[in-house]
Amino acid sequence: MTTKSAKISKPKATKAASSVIPAENQVMIAGAPVAVTPEGQEVGNGGEIHQVAGGTHPQMTNQRGTVIADDENSLKANERGPGLIEDFFLVEKTQHFDHERIPERVVHARGYGAHGYFELTDSLAGITKAKVLTTLGQKTPVFTRFSTVAGNMGSADTARDVRGFAVKMYTPEGNWDIVGNNIPVFFIQDAIKFTDLIHAAKQEPDRGFPQAQTAHDTFWDWASLTPEATHMLMWLMSDRAIPRSFRMMEGFGVHTFRLVNDEGESTYVKFHWRPKLGMASVIWDEALKISGADPDFHRRDLWNAIESGNLPEWELGVQLFDEEFANNFDFDVLDATKLIPEEVLPLRIIGKMVLTRNVDNYFAETEQVAFATTDVVPGIDFSNDPLLQGRNLSYIDTQITRLGGPNYEQIPVNAPRCPVMNMQRDGHMTLRPQKGRVSYSPSSLEQDTPRQDPRAGFTSFKAHEEGDKLRVRAESFGDHFSQALMFFQSQTDAEQNHIISAFIFELSKVDTKAVRTRMLSQLANVDISIAQRVADGLGMKDPITPAFTKVSARTDLAPSDALSIVKKMKPGLVTKVIGCLVADGTDAAEVLALETAAHKLGAHVKIIAPKIGGATAADGKVIEADFQLAGGPSVLFDTVYVALSEAGAKLLSTEAAAVAWVHDAFSHLKVIGASSTAQTLLTAAGVVPDAGVIVGKSPSPYLAAAANGRIYPREPKVRTTY
Ligand code: HDE
């Protein structure tokens, strides 16, 4: 190879970069003309395509705005010579890359968000002065971020975990964040225990694993020594911790907050988000398999729903109560390990939230969004919940580290949509140049400096406080087991079985037998039969001795149907996904009939074929595929249909991926529809007839069955329950 000079001629192309470069406008790079393909695509001297025909590409610049002539080659002393330090394009690009990451959230690192609005439908005038809760019909912009708690940023969406449900409302009076979860209670009662909880749940510090799961020794060591966590453990082991979709989760503010009116009077409030689609969860074995098949299952679902115009929606409900109710309630309303059953205090629905728009850029918005429990507006205030009090110091503190300084509120996704004016100045990444020489208060030098406003401004509720300064836990926080039992008893048999199985699964991953034994003792305080069932599943035969407790579980609490997913399920197929397995020889009319009928019910049909190029139907037409068999396991679909000819079914019955596809659908309690000619595959997959196996009928009975969700009575036939 001859050495040529590294001279670069001035590229004409950059002037007219928004159109296809005509052949006569060839760019000379290192003395060689750039080739142009017959389609008009410009090919660089590394063989790369610069301009795609027909595109309208703006000029590429560096961060300083200088137009870039060559983004494929670094500057060298000669064609094969050393790199030159003056290559500020290479240096800038690399340095920017080197700093592309910021510290991930310690908890809730893996999340996904979207924009939308909150609309008030029932005013709380007289109860609060917050405009967002009193101005009927007003659409308040929101940004909502869902997350898992324990996993690191790159973990799977379907880990067993609590989901964060954080809503930032850009109200006319400032930002109001409800930084909640999809479970109405929490593990601990006092903020000082949070670090311990999270350290125990996250990867173990010596080995750096396992991540995104509580199924390991340190978590259960801590949990078995922390009786106050027991109620939350019941929820965590329930199907609430493996939701089907963010769109099918409830959300809760968890703590008791205060609403404050113009007269300074307070009403206690608990916030609830209710999904329009109702709740749905996956089966644990399904969650495990989805984690492999599509670790982005939940974010993809949210993104797709919004892109396709199926806008996710929740109602906002409130439980409102006064001091008298609080004093008479069975538990302390300041204790975040307790809930107030809806049957005791019904929800008042006051508005709805609709997510309407995906982010333009994940990092700029979803990663940089910064929630804080202290983002409140006049009319919304805190209770003395010691967990909430601790949170109030933590959030802004964490954002300063995560986002690099105290001005993160100026980043667009965090910036209030109302005026922000004060005397705070400077600091890292100041984006808002504040005018004037006055940066203090009081001042007299300028006429238009912002002033405090005692009438419209935020005033804290005048709570009367007295007593000794103490480091204690109130006695009213002492009952750790009654609501755990109430929660368990509120579930259907299938849901109870899932809770027991989840305890068995998690504790089976705990190496230290003493920890398992201690956890059984703790569960015995909820109900000895629960502990015994878990012990049976673990094969632990020693007699179970209940752990010491000052307060035993009450057995007189009425079960609450509102705590069960199944009892609250809303039938229907809107936005549900049907996986339809086809192969060569499939009856195309059958698939079309299914698609037409499903579409009318708001469901989506995805076609799975042995090859991504599709299948040749009996009539010779090609049925296009959305997934190749191995890449589209049935765990990705809510219900499945097997549309196969006799020959197709026979062929696939020796194909492991096809057998697993049908077998999994059956064992995950899904409704299965099938052509009458598909029986060979159903038999190979171990499918036995039941109310959820609908063979050789028109699509209607299949879809009608599928609309009712899973076939729970099938469960004892496909897995052992204890
Ligand atoms: Fe959080 N929590 N938390 N938390 N939390 C964070 O803030 C903290 C708690 C919740 O999508 C952190 O920005 C303490 C309860 C959600 O960005 C951090 C305590 C509930 C999110 C933090 C709690 C939550 C967070 C980590 C106990 C349900 C994600 C990164 C005193 C009501 C928000 C960050 C998002 C995030 C602290 C307990 C919900 C470290 C100290 C209870 C949804 O500041």
mmCIF file of C-alpha atoms and ligand atoms in Angstrom, residues 104-112 143-149 162-167 178-195 197-198 232 252-255 257 336 366-373 385-399 402-403, ligand 1:
data_model
loop_
_atom_site.group_PDB
_atom_site.id
_atom_site.type_symbol
_atom_site.label_atom_id
_atom_site.label_comp_id
_atom_site.label_asym_id
_atom_site.label_seq_id
_atom_site.Cartn_x
_atom_site.Cartn_y
_atom_site.Cartn_z
ATOM 1 C CA GLU A 104 -27.737 4.656 38.965
ATOM 2 C CA ARG A 105 -30.401 4.881 41.630
ATOM 3 C CA VAL A 106 -29.447 2.809 44.682
ATOM 4 C CA VAL A 107 -32.988 1.470 44.672
ATOM 5 C CA HIS A 108 -35.476 1.607 41.788
ATOM 6 C CA ALA A 109 -32.565 1.698 39.324
ATOM 7 C CA ARG A 110 -34.494 -0.128 36.632
ATOM 8 C CA GLY A 111 -37.449 1.927 35.577
ATOM 9 C CA TYR A 112 -39.530 3.092 32.698
ATOM 10 C CA PHE A 143 -44.442 12.226 34.201
ATOM 11 C CA THR A 144 -44.817 8.729 35.644
ATOM 12 C CA ARG A 145 -42.000 6.263 36.236
ATOM 13 C CA PHE A 146 -42.479 2.604 37.137
ATOM 14 C CA SER A 147 -39.597 0.577 38.488
ATOM 15 C CA THR A 148 -38.368 -2.503 40.263
ATOM 16 C CA VAL A 149 -36.655 -1.870 43.587
ATOM 17 C CA VAL A 162 -42.286 -4.386 44.594
ATOM 18 C CA ARG A 163 -42.847 -1.960 41.719
ATOM 19 C CA GLY A 164 -42.222 1.750 42.154
ATOM 20 C CA PHE A 165 -45.133 3.875 40.944
ATOM 21 C CA ALA A 166 -43.909 7.463 41.000
ATOM 22 C CA VAL A 167 -45.990 10.283 39.568
ATOM 23 C CA ILE A 178 -46.622 10.939 44.704
ATOM 24 C CA VAL A 179 -43.637 8.615 45.043
ATOM 25 C CA GLY A 180 -45.486 5.393 45.658
ATOM 26 C CA ASN A 181 -45.395 1.653 45.083
ATOM 27 C CA ASN A 182 -47.725 -0.970 43.639
ATOM 28 C CA ILE A 183 -48.182 -2.436 47.113
ATOM 29 C CA PRO A 184 -49.970 -0.391 49.804
ATOM 30 C CA VAL A 185 -47.706 -1.320 52.714
ATOM 31 C CA PHE A 186 -43.960 -1.382 53.289
ATOM 32 C CA PHE A 187 -41.341 -3.595 54.942
ATOM 33 C CA ILE A 188 -40.408 -1.290 57.776
ATOM 34 C CA GLN A 189 -41.935 1.237 60.142
ATOM 35 C CA ASP A 190 -38.990 3.533 60.737
ATOM 36 C CA ALA A 191 -36.679 5.161 58.198
ATOM 37 C CA ILE A 192 -33.613 4.145 60.157
ATOM 38 C CA LYS A 193 -34.154 0.537 59.017
ATOM 39 C CA PHE A 194 -34.234 1.337 55.273
ATOM 40 C CA THR A 195 -30.499 0.998 54.678
ATOM 41 C CA LEU A 197 -33.532 -3.603 54.304
ATOM 42 C CA ILE A 198 -31.951 -2.543 51.029
ATOM 43 C CA MET A 232 -45.156 -6.866 53.368
ATOM 44 C CA PHE A 252 -50.390 3.532 46.354
ATOM 45 C CA GLY A 253 -48.969 6.543 48.143
ATOM 46 C CA VAL A 254 -48.539 4.082 51.073
ATOM 47 C CA HIS A 255 -48.166 6.641 53.869
ATOM 48 C CA PHE A 257 -50.599 12.267 54.156
ATOM 49 C CA ALA A 336 -46.607 2.141 56.901
ATOM 50 C CA THR A 366 -36.622 8.574 32.477
ATOM 51 C CA GLU A 367 -33.128 8.432 33.908
ATOM 52 C CA GLN A 368 -32.848 12.077 34.873
ATOM 53 C CA VAL A 369 -36.313 12.453 36.347
ATOM 54 C CA ALA A 370 -35.923 13.153 40.041
ATOM 55 C CA PHE A 371 -38.783 12.472 42.416
ATOM 56 C CA ALA A 372 -38.981 13.601 46.013
ATOM 57 C CA THR A 373 -41.549 13.121 48.741
ATOM 58 C CA ASP A 385 -45.247 8.559 59.743
ATOM 59 C CA PRO A 386 -41.615 7.946 60.757
ATOM 60 C CA LEU A 387 -40.873 6.311 57.431
ATOM 61 C CA LEU A 388 -42.168 9.297 55.498
ATOM 62 C CA GLN A 389 -40.268 11.680 57.745
ATOM 63 C CA GLY A 390 -37.061 9.846 56.884
ATOM 64 C CA ARG A 391 -37.842 9.781 53.183
ATOM 65 C CA ASN A 392 -38.229 13.518 53.294
ATOM 66 C CA LEU A 393 -34.500 13.967 53.767
ATOM 67 C CA SER A 394 -33.368 11.224 51.415
ATOM 68 C CA TYR A 395 -34.680 12.038 47.974
ATOM 69 C CA ILE A 396 -33.128 15.423 47.250
ATOM 70 C CA ASP A 397 -29.937 14.225 48.824
ATOM 71 C CA THR A 398 -29.743 11.267 46.467
ATOM 72 C CA GLN A 399 -30.564 13.398 43.410
ATOM 73 C CA ARG A 402 -27.035 11.173 41.007
ATOM 74 C CA LEU A 403 -27.503 14.261 38.877
HETATM 75 FE FE1 HDE B 1 -37.843 5.353 48.152
HETATM 76 N N1 HDE B 1 -36.061 6.041 47.489
HETATM 77 N N2 HDE B 1 -37.127 5.354 50.042
HETATM 78 N N3 HDE B 1 -39.561 4.501 48.852
HETATM 79 N N4 HDE B 1 -38.559 5.293 46.323
HETATM 80 C C1 HDE B 1 -35.741 6.238 46.203
HETATM 81 O O1 HDE B 1 -34.607 8.071 45.315
HETATM 82 C C2 HDE B 1 -36.018 5.990 50.445
HETATM 83 C C3 HDE B 1 -39.852 4.158 50.129
HETATM 84 C C4 HDE B 1 -39.826 4.977 45.936
HETATM 85 O O2 HDE B 1 -38.818 6.380 39.781
HETATM 86 C C5 HDE B 1 -34.404 6.890 46.030
HETATM 87 O O3 HDE B 1 -34.234 8.901 43.249
HETATM 88 C C6 HDE B 1 -35.913 5.933 51.867
HETATM 89 C C7 HDE B 1 -41.233 3.828 50.278
HETATM 90 C C8 HDE B 1 -39.934 5.023 44.507
HETATM 91 O O4 HDE B 1 -37.167 7.667 40.380
HETATM 92 C C9 HDE B 1 -33.962 7.156 47.469
HETATM 93 C C10 HDE B 1 -36.999 5.224 52.296
HETATM 94 C C11 HDE B 1 -41.767 3.968 49.037
HETATM 95 C C12 HDE B 1 -38.680 5.399 44.049
HETATM 96 C C13 HDE B 1 -35.082 6.546 48.265
HETATM 97 C C14 HDE B 1 -37.756 4.862 51.145
HETATM 98 C C15 HDE B 1 -40.706 4.388 48.155
HETATM 99 C C16 HDE B 1 -37.852 5.575 45.197
HETATM 100 C C17 HDE B 1 -33.414 6.123 45.205
HETATM 101 C C18 HDE B 1 -37.381 4.833 53.703
HETATM 102 C C19 HDE B 1 -43.213 3.710 48.606
HETATM 103 C C20 HDE B 1 -38.242 5.560 42.611
HETATM 104 C C21 HDE B 1 -33.198 6.925 43.959
HETATM 105 C C22 HDE B 1 -37.314 5.836 54.681
HETATM 106 C C23 HDE B 1 -44.149 4.597 49.220
HETATM 107 C C24 HDE B 1 -38.580 6.914 42.069
HETATM 108 C C25 HDE B 1 -34.046 8.070 44.094
HETATM 109 C C26 HDE B 1 -38.150 7.005 40.623
HETATM 110 C C27 HDE B 1 -36.512 5.965 45.140
HETATM 111 C C28 HDE B 1 -35.096 6.574 49.605
HETATM 112 C C29 HDE B 1 -38.923 4.073 51.226
HETATM 113 C C30 HDE B 1 -40.938 4.624 46.767
HETATM 114 C C31 HDE B 1 -32.593 6.654 47.828
HETATM 115 C C32 HDE B 1 -34.787 6.538 52.687
HETATM 116 C C33 HDE B 1 -41.956 3.444 51.573
HETATM 117 C C34 HDE B 1 -41.162 4.737 43.667
HETATM 118 O O5 HDE B 1 -33.850 8.508 47.732
#
